[in-house]
Every structure is written in C-alpha cells, then in structure tokens.
Amino acid sequence: MSLSTQPYKGARDFYPEDKRIQKWMFAKLRDVVESFGYQEYDAPLIESFEIYAAKTGEEIVSEQLYSFEDRGGRKVAIRPEMTPSVSRMVAARRQELTYPLRWYSIPNLWRYERPQRGRLREHWQLNVDIFGVEGLEADVEIIQITDAILKTYGAKPDSYKIRVNSLKAAGAVYKDLRLDQAQHRAVAKLLDKRVRMSETEFNSSLKEAVGQKTADDLLEYWSKEQPPENIAALLNLLEKAGVSSIVFDPEIARGMDYYTDIVFEVFDESAENNRAMFGGGRYDGLVAEFGVEPVPTVGFGMGDVTLQNFLESNSLLPKLEPETNAAVILIGDVYGAVQPILSELRQNGLNLAVDPTERKLDAKIKNAAKSGVKYAIFIGEQELANQKYKLKNLKSSEEKELSADQIVQALSGR
Ligand code: HAM
C-alpha cells in the first residue's frame, strides 16, 4: 500500500497559493500591531506540561492537549496557546524589562479538537499583549487594536461585533447567588459554548448545573443590558477612539482560568461563521505563577482560520499574484551565458524563475502561463549580443524589446 498524501487530520498543508494568502494576512497584522509600538518575540513549540496545567483551563488541558513524555522522561506538551510561554518569558526577565512592555507573536498552536468549520487541530494565532499597565488604558488599547486590524482589511463596522464583559462584576453576581467554585466553572463553560447550543439545550444544562431557581436568576441577570461601571468607562473611552462595533455582553466568560477582569471576544457577524475570531482580556496573575512579583497584563489571541473565513465571507481577500515576477525562457544553449544578466536583474529586485528544460518553446510558454507568472523574458544569443530582451505579458500576450534597466522598470514599477 502506498503512503497517504493527506496531511494529519485537522491540520493543513499550505500550498504556495495558500501560503501567499497567509503571508498577506500576516503582513497586515504585523503592520497594525507594530504601528501601536509592539515588538515581535517567539518561543519554543514544546513547553513543560505544568505551565498549562496551572491556568490554561480544564477543557484544553484534559481534552485537547498534545502531551507526551520526552525521551528523558519529562512530561511535555505542544503549545495549545502562547499566553503561558510569554508570561514565562516576562517572568524570567521581570526586573530587566521596561514597562509598559508591548509584545506580539504569530505562533502555530495545537489543540486536539473535533475539526469543523472555523476549528482545526492547528492554527496560527496572533498574540498581542501589554504588560505593566494597571489602568483601563491597557484594555482600551488592546481592544482598539482588534478593531484597527479588522478595519485595515476593509471590514465594515456591522460585519463584526466586539463583546465585552467584566469577570469581576459577573463574579460578584455569582457570589450573591451563592454559586460554589464547581458551579461557577460549569456556568462559565456553558456560556462559552452557548452560541453553538439551542436555547432548550442551554437552559436544561444550566438548570442541571445550578438548579431551577438560580438558573432563572442567572438568565435574568444575563438579559440585563446595563453595563457595570468599569465596562461603561471602557465603552466611553473606546467610543472616543472611534470603535463603534462594541457591546456589553454579560455572557462572555472565556475558557481559560487566568483572566481576572475585563474579557472580550470579537465575533464574525456572517451567518455561516458563528465563531469568535479574537478572544482575550486582562490576566493580572499569570506572570506571578512563575515566582515573581505580579505584572498586570492585558492581551488577546486571534486565529488565522476564523480570520480567513471572515475575509472570504466579506469578499475582502484580494487575488494575489505569485512572488515570481517572470519566467526566463532560454533560446538555444545559453544557460551559462545568461547568468550575469540574470544576476543583474535579481540584484535589482526581480524574482526570476529560469526554465532549464529541453522542452519546445511553445511548451515553455504554456507552462509559464499555467504557473500563474505574469511575464516571460526570452533570452538567446542574439538578445545577449544586442543587450535587448523580449518581455512578454502572458496575460495580454503583449510583447516588447527592452534593455535590462527597462525590464526592471516595467516589472517592479521603478
Ligand atoms: P482562545 O479564545 O482560546 O484564547 O483563542 C483565541 C482565538 O484563536 C479564537 O478566537 C480563535 O480565533 C482562535 N482559535 C482557538 N482555537 C482554535 C482552533 N482549534 N482552530 C482555529 N482557531 C482557533 C487564547 O488562546 C488566549 N491565550 C488568548 C490570549 C492572549 N489572551 C491573552 N493573551
């Protein structure tokens, strides 16, 4: 039996046309976050199991973690999220770093999920975190960045919704209703799944978790639209920053255990994508888990799968051309003789793919056109002698005789 050509379940191959889209999306992400003063960092794919066991949340740790014993008998895990890694890095240099510290990264993350639209077993996730700001300004900035990212792709304000909640305010209500720790967790977990449950399903699971009376009180609390004080102040500041697609939503719970107050998720409003694209909030205690003084922190993660679905549903993905500017088609036996001129063109910024095969000229042209490259440059002995080369636009079939400089100008717009 031959080997399967399929990638591992729930994971993607990125053929060049797919990778090109990802590169385009990531370049815009980097531009936006760097414009707010964030610097890129990275960390290893594998971490010790313990850093997730502490605060990542029960569902991820017990059901979704890729964990194993390494050859030295250490319990390790492939990262399901970046937050523990970045907190570990900040803790390691707690004293030397300068605050506010603004860091971002785009790691590939792994979770053993049931693959479905918007959810895979691996995804790339932009992580943006600000360390060292206690005040609401950090929450404002982080949410402002989510809005700026979507706007940079051309998203309309009614195509997404930023939903914010205060876990402190929700915690006070749960305390009044006398929920114990286990019930509190069960409620948070149910809320996290609510968009994908029917109303009857949700209500009956809620009743099972907390009893009929408390379930009724909770449902009443969640139906309130009046935001608590800190959320009202946040909404006010964000309005001034031009963020309009935002609402108070007392049902936003978040799956991780480390969040301490304001949390948010950004939802795609298209009917076919009922998932959060961004999730984040304030987590003032995680850095201190590594044995140092606490550092107040706010951040979010945003996945590439849901972002791409959003951009596709809203027709915001451009048609991207291959990175190669031109196919070089050799006429006759000139492979060695063309090298100096090709080097010159490449040094001037052109990306050139030489066809070194023995195929007929016609076949070479067809092949170049099929590969998606826009231009072909023809070079034979005569062209080398005259220092003029034929440039053909493979889409329009227009041809020109040009010098090397002119080719650079025509292809790079310089
Ligand atoms: P999260 O809500 O688990 O948060 O993930 C953030 C985003 O990553 C989600 O909204 C979604 O776009 C994407 N995502 C998560 N899991 C998958 C999956 N299996 N397939 C596709 N996309 C997925 C966190 O991970 C936090 N660590 C974020 C954070 C950073 N909080 C503070 N700083």
Tab-separated table of C-alpha atoms and ligand atoms in Angstrom:
chain	number	residue	atom	x	y	z
A	1	MET	CA	0.000	0.000	0.000
A	2	SER	CA	1.319	3.451	-0.812
A	3	LEU	CA	1.626	6.241	1.719
A	4	SER	CA	-1.290	8.643	2.136
A	5	THR	CA	-0.926	12.108	0.628
A	6	GLN	CA	-3.350	13.567	3.188
A	7	PRO	CA	-1.998	15.785	5.967
A	8	TYR	CA	-2.690	14.808	9.576
A	9	LYS	CA	-6.397	15.139	10.473
A	10	GLY	CA	-7.416	18.708	11.276
A	11	ALA	CA	-4.075	20.118	10.082
A	12	ARG	CA	-3.369	21.952	6.850
A	13	ASP	CA	-0.837	21.795	4.082
A	14	PHE	CA	-0.071	25.244	2.758
A	15	TYR	CA	0.482	25.027	-0.993
A	16	PRO	CA	2.071	28.228	-2.348
A	17	GLU	CA	-1.298	29.764	-3.231
A	18	ASP	CA	-2.439	29.148	0.383
A	19	LYS	CA	0.802	30.355	1.903
A	20	ARG	CA	0.578	33.527	-0.180
A	21	ILE	CA	-2.775	34.362	1.436
A	22	GLN	CA	-1.329	33.706	4.879
A	23	LYS	CA	1.705	35.891	4.160
A	24	TRP	CA	-0.583	38.696	3.012
A	25	MET	CA	-2.784	38.415	6.109
A	26	PHE	CA	0.209	38.281	8.469
A	27	ALA	CA	1.984	41.238	6.826
A	28	LYS	CA	-1.080	43.393	7.557
A	29	LEU	CA	-1.274	42.113	11.140
A	30	ARG	CA	2.383	42.974	11.707
A	31	ASP	CA	1.895	46.456	10.237
A	32	VAL	CA	-1.038	47.237	12.518
A	33	VAL	CA	0.441	45.943	15.771
A	34	GLU	CA	3.838	47.487	15.091
A	35	SER	CA	2.080	50.816	14.482
A	36	PHE	CA	0.948	50.602	18.136
A	37	GLY	CA	4.550	50.014	19.264
A	38	TYR	CA	4.508	46.214	19.716
A	39	GLN	CA	7.652	44.144	19.181
A	40	GLU	CA	7.765	40.583	17.898
A	41	TYR	CA	9.026	37.695	20.067
A	42	ASP	CA	8.903	33.930	19.748
A	43	ALA	CA	9.182	30.843	21.981
A	44	PRO	CA	9.548	27.069	21.535
A	45	LEU	CA	6.774	24.824	20.212
A	46	ILE	CA	7.216	22.495	23.182
A	47	GLU	CA	6.890	23.523	26.819
A	48	SER	CA	6.704	21.654	30.091
A	49	PHE	CA	3.233	20.256	30.767
A	50	GLU	CA	2.984	22.161	34.060
A	51	ILE	CA	2.808	25.605	32.552
A	52	TYR	CA	-0.579	24.707	31.031
A	53	ALA	CA	-1.791	22.596	33.947
A	54	ALA	CA	-1.721	25.714	36.149
A	55	LYS	CA	-4.179	28.059	34.439
A	56	THR	CA	-4.955	27.186	30.817
A	57	GLY	CA	-8.344	25.749	31.686
A	58	GLU	CA	-9.697	22.292	32.213
A	59	GLU	CA	-11.109	21.637	28.740
A	60	ILE	CA	-7.846	22.374	26.957
A	61	VAL	CA	-5.642	20.579	29.466
A	62	SER	CA	-7.668	17.395	29.913
A	63	GLU	CA	-9.207	17.053	26.451
A	64	GLN	CA	-7.163	18.947	23.893
A	65	LEU	CA	-3.526	18.982	24.865
A	66	TYR	CA	-0.937	17.144	22.777
A	67	SER	CA	1.163	15.991	25.695
A	68	PHE	CA	3.743	13.238	25.933
A	69	GLU	CA	6.805	12.092	27.757
A	70	ASP	CA	10.081	13.008	26.088
A	71	ARG	CA	12.972	10.541	25.851
A	72	GLY	CA	14.296	11.793	29.156
A	73	GLY	CA	11.002	11.075	30.949
A	74	ARG	CA	9.891	14.719	31.191
A	75	LYS	CA	6.193	15.466	30.764
A	76	VAL	CA	5.903	17.990	27.937
A	77	ALA	CA	3.210	19.473	25.692
A	78	ILE	CA	2.936	21.077	22.287
A	79	ARG	CA	1.687	24.591	22.946
A	80	PRO	CA	-2.121	24.979	22.697
A	81	GLU	CA	-1.772	28.731	23.332
A	82	MET	CA	1.022	31.278	23.718
A	83	THR	CA	-0.020	33.054	26.920
A	84	PRO	CA	1.834	30.777	29.389
A	85	SER	CA	5.018	30.957	27.256
A	86	VAL	CA	5.027	34.734	27.057
A	87	SER	CA	4.274	35.003	30.773
A	88	ARG	CA	7.204	32.669	31.485
A	89	MET	CA	9.493	34.814	29.307
A	90	VAL	CA	8.432	38.031	31.026
A	91	ALA	CA	8.821	36.433	34.470
A	92	ALA	CA	12.360	35.283	33.579
A	93	ARG	CA	13.382	38.916	32.995
A	94	ARG	CA	10.861	40.570	35.299
A	95	GLN	CA	13.430	43.058	36.651
A	96	GLU	CA	15.309	43.968	33.452
A	97	LEU	CA	12.360	44.600	31.154
A	98	THR	CA	10.879	48.069	30.791
A	99	TYR	CA	7.166	48.632	31.198
A	100	PRO	CA	4.751	49.152	29.579
A	101	LEU	CA	6.043	46.211	27.614
A	102	ARG	CA	4.314	45.628	24.290
A	103	TRP	CA	4.934	42.250	22.659
A	104	TYR	CA	3.362	40.230	19.841
A	105	SER	CA	3.904	36.914	18.083
A	106	ILE	CA	2.221	34.673	15.497
A	107	PRO	CA	2.777	31.077	16.668
A	108	ASN	CA	1.324	27.849	15.292
A	109	LEU	CA	-0.751	26.231	18.062
A	110	TRP	CA	-2.126	22.711	18.511
A	111	ARG	CA	-5.343	21.550	20.159
A	112	TYR	CA	-6.948	18.140	19.804
A	113	GLU	CA	-10.352	19.410	18.648
A	114	ARG	CA	-13.082	17.887	16.516
A	115	PRO	CA	-12.279	19.502	13.164
A	116	GLN	CA	-15.119	21.640	11.797
A	117	ARG	CA	-15.641	24.981	10.092
A	118	GLY	CA	-13.566	27.557	11.976
A	119	ARG	CA	-11.964	24.944	14.269
A	120	LEU	CA	-8.938	22.821	13.365
A	121	ARG	CA	-6.280	20.935	15.295
A	122	GLU	CA	-3.674	23.501	14.425
A	123	HIS	CA	-3.990	27.197	13.782
A	124	TRP	CA	-1.785	30.246	13.693
A	125	GLN	CA	-2.664	32.820	16.294
A	126	LEU	CA	-1.679	36.441	16.525
A	127	ASN	CA	-0.940	37.182	20.195
A	128	VAL	CA	-0.800	40.782	21.326
A	129	ASP	CA	-0.120	41.527	24.992
A	130	ILE	CA	0.670	44.625	27.018
A	131	PHE	CA	2.426	44.148	30.378
A	132	GLY	CA	2.695	46.598	33.251
A	133	VAL	CA	-0.412	48.793	32.939
A	134	GLU	CA	-2.965	48.543	35.735
A	135	GLY	CA	-5.402	51.086	34.359
A	136	LEU	CA	-8.175	50.803	31.827
A	137	GLU	CA	-5.884	52.340	29.176
A	138	ALA	CA	-4.363	48.900	28.521
A	139	ASP	CA	-7.770	47.292	27.997
A	140	VAL	CA	-8.721	50.179	25.727
A	141	GLU	CA	-5.568	49.850	23.628
A	142	ILE	CA	-5.856	46.077	23.219
A	143	ILE	CA	-9.484	46.303	22.083
A	144	GLN	CA	-8.659	49.261	19.852
A	145	ILE	CA	-6.054	47.072	18.111
A	146	THR	CA	-8.615	44.336	17.335
A	147	ASP	CA	-10.783	47.000	15.709
A	148	ALA	CA	-7.850	48.520	13.800
A	149	ILE	CA	-6.895	45.070	12.468
A	150	LEU	CA	-10.335	44.395	11.028
A	151	LYS	CA	-10.563	47.901	9.594
A	152	THR	CA	-7.182	47.519	7.909
A	153	TYR	CA	-8.613	44.657	5.835
A	154	GLY	CA	-11.517	46.901	4.868
A	155	ALA	CA	-14.099	45.328	7.203
A	156	LYS	CA	-17.342	47.263	7.652
A	157	PRO	CA	-18.324	48.078	11.266
A	158	ASP	CA	-21.517	45.989	11.015
A	159	SER	CA	-19.646	42.859	9.853
A	160	TYR	CA	-18.194	42.145	13.320
A	161	LYS	CA	-19.059	42.714	16.948
A	162	ILE	CA	-16.744	43.164	19.927
A	163	ARG	CA	-18.415	41.705	23.022
A	164	VAL	CA	-17.006	42.758	26.392
A	165	ASN	CA	-17.713	41.658	29.922
A	166	SER	CA	-16.274	42.152	33.402
A	167	LEU	CA	-15.469	38.909	35.227
A	168	LYS	CA	-15.239	40.868	38.480
A	169	ALA	CA	-18.802	42.137	38.064
A	170	ALA	CA	-20.017	38.680	36.997
A	171	GLY	CA	-18.158	37.126	39.959
A	172	ALA	CA	-19.992	39.432	42.376
A	173	VAL	CA	-23.337	38.333	40.955
A	174	TYR	CA	-22.372	34.646	41.152
A	175	LYS	CA	-21.329	35.185	44.745
A	176	ASP	CA	-24.682	36.785	45.565
A	177	LEU	CA	-26.364	33.762	44.018
A	178	ARG	CA	-24.101	31.538	46.156
A	179	LEU	CA	-22.569	29.553	43.312
A	180	ASP	CA	-19.734	27.354	44.525
A	181	GLN	CA	-16.435	27.005	42.600
A	182	ALA	CA	-17.596	23.971	40.603
A	183	GLN	CA	-20.907	25.615	39.659
A	184	HIS	CA	-19.102	28.798	38.723
A	185	ARG	CA	-16.862	26.813	36.347
A	186	ALA	CA	-19.760	24.852	34.916
A	187	VAL	CA	-21.611	28.104	34.191
A	188	ALA	CA	-18.538	29.661	32.543
A	189	LYS	CA	-18.083	26.563	30.385
A	190	LEU	CA	-21.744	26.568	29.336
A	191	LEU	CA	-21.598	30.268	28.453
A	192	ASP	CA	-18.510	29.661	26.351
A	193	LYS	CA	-20.478	27.095	24.334
A	194	ARG	CA	-23.820	28.903	24.284
A	195	VAL	CA	-23.675	30.168	20.684
A	196	ARG	CA	-23.464	26.597	19.473
A	197	MET	CA	-26.320	25.279	21.639
A	198	SER	CA	-30.081	25.528	21.218
A	199	GLU	CA	-31.928	27.568	23.840
A	200	THR	CA	-33.611	24.490	25.324
A	201	GLU	CA	-30.322	22.625	25.453
A	202	PHE	CA	-28.631	25.556	27.186
A	203	ASN	CA	-31.434	26.117	29.682
A	204	SER	CA	-31.657	22.492	30.686
A	205	SER	CA	-27.845	22.167	31.097
A	206	LEU	CA	-27.880	25.333	33.181
A	207	LYS	CA	-30.683	24.014	35.391
A	208	GLU	CA	-28.757	20.777	35.851
A	209	ALA	CA	-25.649	22.715	36.910
A	210	VAL	CA	-27.200	25.197	39.373
A	211	GLY	CA	-30.857	24.290	39.976
A	212	GLN	CA	-34.026	25.935	38.635
A	213	LYS	CA	-34.159	28.980	40.919
A	214	THR	CA	-30.531	30.040	40.377
A	215	ALA	CA	-30.822	29.287	36.654
A	216	ASP	CA	-33.785	31.692	36.441
A	217	ASP	CA	-31.848	34.377	38.349
A	218	LEU	CA	-28.847	33.948	36.069
A	219	LEU	CA	-30.952	34.168	32.922
A	220	GLU	CA	-32.467	37.366	34.260
A	221	TYR	CA	-29.029	38.818	35.026
A	222	TRP	CA	-27.717	37.970	31.552
A	223	SER	CA	-30.683	39.636	29.899
A	224	LYS	CA	-29.745	42.979	31.507
A	225	GLU	CA	-28.195	45.483	29.201
A	226	GLN	CA	-26.870	47.869	31.822
A	227	PRO	CA	-23.054	47.541	31.909
A	228	PRO	CA	-21.128	47.631	35.202
A	229	GLU	CA	-19.094	50.762	35.946
A	230	ASN	CA	-15.737	49.657	34.528
A	231	ILE	CA	-17.339	48.464	31.286
A	232	ALA	CA	-19.274	51.728	30.938
A	233	ALA	CA	-15.980	53.638	31.307
A	234	LEU	CA	-14.287	51.345	28.795
A	235	LEU	CA	-17.077	51.777	26.246
A	236	ASN	CA	-16.874	55.518	26.685
A	237	LEU	CA	-13.120	55.614	26.026
A	238	LEU	CA	-13.403	53.268	23.055
A	239	GLU	CA	-16.120	55.387	21.550
A	240	LYS	CA	-13.704	58.315	21.667
A	241	ALA	CA	-11.136	56.124	19.910
A	242	GLY	CA	-13.619	55.546	17.073
A	243	VAL	CA	-14.517	51.953	17.988
A	244	SER	CA	-18.229	51.573	17.355
A	245	SER	CA	-18.804	47.825	16.850
A	246	ILE	CA	-18.782	47.109	20.565
A	247	VAL	CA	-21.356	45.967	23.119
A	248	PHE	CA	-21.546	44.860	26.752
A	249	ASP	CA	-22.296	41.152	26.868
A	250	PRO	CA	-22.569	39.616	30.374
A	251	GLU	CA	-22.366	36.148	28.826
A	252	ILE	CA	-18.733	36.395	27.686
A	253	ALA	CA	-16.927	34.009	30.024
A	254	ARG	CA	-13.690	32.830	28.239
A	255	GLY	CA	-12.373	29.305	28.631
A	256	MET	CA	-9.086	29.964	30.440
A	257	ASP	CA	-8.721	30.262	34.206
A	258	TYR	CA	-6.228	33.128	34.264
A	259	TYR	CA	-8.471	36.057	33.292
A	260	THR	CA	-9.098	38.427	36.172
A	261	ASP	CA	-11.471	41.158	34.998
A	262	ILE	CA	-12.391	42.649	31.622
A	263	VAL	CA	-12.665	39.979	28.926
A	264	PHE	CA	-13.824	40.197	25.326
A	265	GLU	CA	-14.411	38.264	22.143
A	266	VAL	CA	-14.791	39.594	18.629
A	267	PHE	CA	-17.458	37.779	16.616
A	268	ASP	CA	-17.877	37.439	12.914
A	269	GLU	CA	-21.440	38.549	12.127
A	270	SER	CA	-21.751	36.444	8.931
A	271	ALA	CA	-24.352	33.713	9.401
A	272	GLU	CA	-22.010	30.930	8.236
A	273	ASN	CA	-19.222	31.850	10.703
A	274	ASN	CA	-20.718	31.760	14.191
A	275	ARG	CA	-17.377	31.790	15.979
A	276	ALA	CA	-15.168	34.204	17.812
A	277	MET	CA	-12.227	35.498	15.789
A	278	PHE	CA	-10.468	37.143	18.745
A	279	GLY	CA	-10.520	36.319	22.422
A	280	GLY	CA	-8.704	37.988	25.253
A	281	GLY	CA	-8.764	40.086	28.356
A	282	ARG	CA	-6.934	41.076	31.497
A	283	TYR	CA	-4.903	38.457	33.358
A	284	ASP	CA	-3.057	40.112	36.216
A	285	GLY	CA	-1.858	36.944	37.960
A	286	LEU	CA	-0.218	34.681	35.391
A	287	VAL	CA	3.314	36.135	35.370
A	288	ALA	CA	3.382	35.757	39.173
A	289	GLU	CA	2.722	32.000	38.798
A	290	PHE	CA	6.408	31.838	37.819
A	291	GLY	CA	7.500	33.024	41.257
A	292	VAL	CA	7.959	36.758	40.660
A	293	GLU	CA	6.050	39.908	41.608
A	294	PRO	CA	2.761	40.141	39.661
A	295	VAL	CA	2.616	42.136	36.418
A	296	PRO	CA	-0.763	43.496	35.302
A	297	THR	CA	-1.374	42.269	31.770
A	298	VAL	CA	-3.972	42.516	29.009
A	299	GLY	CA	-3.894	40.727	25.676
A	300	PHE	CA	-5.697	38.749	23.013
A	301	GLY	CA	-5.267	35.897	20.585
A	302	MET	CA	-6.678	35.954	17.050
A	303	GLY	CA	-6.706	32.873	14.818
A	304	ASP	CA	-5.916	32.657	11.122
A	305	VAL	CA	-8.712	30.150	10.320
A	306	THR	CA	-11.555	32.338	11.533
A	307	LEU	CA	-9.922	35.479	10.111
A	308	GLN	CA	-9.654	33.911	6.669
A	309	ASN	CA	-13.281	32.707	6.822
A	310	PHE	CA	-14.306	36.241	7.756
A	311	LEU	CA	-12.319	37.825	4.911
A	312	GLU	CA	-13.701	35.320	2.400
A	313	SER	CA	-17.313	35.765	3.531
A	314	ASN	CA	-16.948	39.535	3.231
A	315	SER	CA	-15.071	39.393	-0.107
A	316	LEU	CA	-12.045	41.103	1.423
A	317	LEU	CA	-9.331	38.787	0.108
A	318	PRO	CA	-7.589	40.159	-2.972
A	319	LYS	CA	-6.407	37.907	-5.793
A	320	LEU	CA	-2.723	37.527	-5.087
A	321	GLU	CA	-0.091	37.044	-7.770
A	322	PRO	CA	2.819	34.626	-7.312
A	323	GLU	CA	6.009	36.097	-5.842
A	324	THR	CA	7.856	35.337	-9.105
A	325	ASN	CA	7.913	38.327	-11.478
A	326	ALA	CA	8.890	36.486	-14.636
A	327	ALA	CA	9.751	33.121	-16.158
A	328	VAL	CA	13.025	33.222	-18.073
A	329	ILE	CA	12.824	31.229	-21.279
A	330	LEU	CA	16.143	30.376	-22.862
A	331	ILE	CA	16.541	30.173	-26.617
A	332	GLY	CA	19.293	27.750	-27.553
A	333	ASP	CA	22.218	26.673	-25.448
A	334	VAL	CA	22.777	29.837	-23.376
A	335	TYR	CA	22.331	28.598	-19.804
A	336	GLY	CA	25.851	29.671	-18.797
A	337	ALA	CA	25.909	32.864	-20.839
A	338	VAL	CA	22.665	34.274	-19.308
A	339	GLN	CA	23.863	34.065	-15.726
A	340	PRO	CA	25.428	37.582	-15.499
A	341	ILE	CA	22.316	39.316	-16.820
A	342	LEU	CA	20.059	37.244	-14.538
A	343	SER	CA	22.221	38.190	-11.546
A	344	GLU	CA	21.945	41.836	-12.506
A	345	LEU	CA	18.149	41.635	-12.786
A	346	ARG	CA	17.868	39.785	-9.469
A	347	GLN	CA	20.096	42.314	-7.726
A	348	ASN	CA	17.676	44.942	-8.960
A	349	GLY	CA	14.866	43.235	-7.099
A	350	LEU	CA	13.310	40.953	-9.709
A	351	ASN	CA	12.280	37.397	-8.849
A	352	LEU	CA	13.099	35.225	-11.852
A	353	ALA	CA	12.464	31.520	-12.455
A	354	VAL	CA	14.555	30.005	-15.243
A	355	ASP	CA	13.101	27.176	-17.274
A	356	PRO	CA	16.149	24.964	-17.868
A	357	THR	CA	14.262	22.109	-19.556
A	358	GLU	CA	14.703	20.870	-23.127
A	359	ARG	CA	11.024	21.398	-23.925
A	360	LYS	CA	9.888	23.201	-27.072
A	361	LEU	CA	9.490	26.965	-26.839
A	362	ASP	CA	5.699	26.708	-27.122
A	363	ALA	CA	5.525	24.246	-24.278
A	364	LYS	CA	7.701	26.503	-22.126
A	365	ILE	CA	5.436	29.498	-22.731
A	366	LYS	CA	2.329	27.478	-21.940
A	367	ASN	CA	3.920	26.141	-18.809
A	368	ALA	CA	4.940	29.607	-17.617
A	369	ALA	CA	1.396	30.926	-18.198
A	370	LYS	CA	-0.098	27.948	-16.334
A	371	SER	CA	2.160	28.557	-13.347
A	372	GLY	CA	0.446	31.938	-12.895
A	373	VAL	CA	3.549	34.046	-13.538
A	374	LYS	CA	2.596	37.215	-15.347
A	375	TYR	CA	5.643	37.733	-17.596
A	376	ALA	CA	8.159	35.756	-19.642
A	377	ILE	CA	11.590	37.053	-20.648
A	378	PHE	CA	13.158	35.427	-23.712
A	379	ILE	CA	16.946	35.307	-23.947
A	380	GLY	CA	19.081	33.749	-26.717
A	381	GLU	CA	22.434	34.511	-28.264
A	382	GLN	CA	21.092	37.369	-30.330
A	383	GLU	CA	19.471	39.025	-27.309
A	384	LEU	CA	22.688	38.687	-25.338
A	385	ALA	CA	24.662	40.300	-28.156
A	386	ASN	CA	22.201	43.220	-28.553
A	387	GLN	CA	21.514	43.552	-24.817
A	388	LYS	CA	17.816	43.755	-25.618
A	389	TYR	CA	15.425	41.101	-24.402
A	390	LYS	CA	11.902	40.186	-25.308
A	391	LEU	CA	9.412	40.727	-22.480
A	392	LYS	CA	6.030	39.097	-22.971
A	393	ASN	CA	2.959	39.725	-20.840
A	394	LEU	CA	1.499	36.226	-20.633
A	395	LYS	CA	-1.967	37.500	-19.786
A	396	SER	CA	-2.373	40.042	-22.626
A	397	SER	CA	0.235	38.493	-24.999
A	398	GLU	CA	1.753	41.961	-25.497
A	399	GLU	CA	5.497	41.847	-26.332
A	400	LYS	CA	8.275	44.435	-26.068
A	401	GLU	CA	12.034	44.533	-26.784
A	402	LEU	CA	13.645	46.083	-23.719
A	403	SER	CA	17.036	46.688	-22.095
A	404	ALA	CA	17.767	45.227	-18.659
A	405	ASP	CA	17.012	48.584	-16.995
A	406	GLN	CA	13.736	48.911	-18.826
A	407	ILE	CA	12.733	45.403	-17.774
A	408	VAL	CA	13.433	46.278	-14.145
A	409	GLN	CA	11.301	49.385	-14.520
A	410	ALA	CA	8.456	47.580	-16.246
A	411	LEU	CA	8.298	44.734	-13.731
A	412	SER	CA	8.944	46.491	-10.471
A	413	GLY	CA	7.369	49.812	-11.290
A	414	ARG	CA	10.661	51.545	-10.510
B	1	HAM	P1	-8.675	31.474	22.682
B	1	HAM	O1	-10.014	32.120	22.801
B	1	HAM	O2	-8.550	30.049	23.038
B	1	HAM	O3	-7.663	32.375	23.523
B	1	HAM	O4	-8.168	31.629	21.184
B	1	HAM	C1	-8.153	32.883	20.541
B	1	HAM	C2	-8.599	32.731	19.100
B	1	HAM	O5	-7.794	31.730	18.455
B	1	HAM	C3	-10.014	32.241	18.906
B	1	HAM	O6	-10.923	33.309	18.965
B	1	HAM	C4	-9.932	31.640	17.506
B	1	HAM	O7	-9.910	32.660	16.512
B	1	HAM	C5	-8.561	31.033	17.501
B	1	HAM	N1	-8.598	29.592	17.803
B	1	HAM	C6	-8.529	28.999	19.010
B	1	HAM	N2	-8.601	27.654	18.888
B	1	HAM	C7	-8.711	27.387	17.563
B	1	HAM	C8	-8.817	26.201	16.782
B	1	HAM	N3	-8.815	24.999	17.332
B	1	HAM	N4	-8.915	26.326	15.431
B	1	HAM	C9	-8.903	27.532	14.856
B	1	HAM	N5	-8.796	28.689	15.535
B	1	HAM	C10	-8.715	28.628	16.864
B	1	HAM	C11	-6.352	32.096	23.755
B	1	HAM	O8	-5.747	31.209	23.197
B	1	HAM	C12	-5.674	33.067	24.682
B	1	HAM	N6	-4.368	32.515	25.016
B	1	HAM	C13	-5.586	34.436	24.030
B	1	HAM	C14	-4.896	35.477	24.840
B	1	HAM	C15	-3.713	36.076	24.588
B	1	HAM	N7	-5.347	36.006	25.971
B	1	HAM	C16	-4.490	36.903	26.405
B	1	HAM	N8	-3.479	36.960	25.569
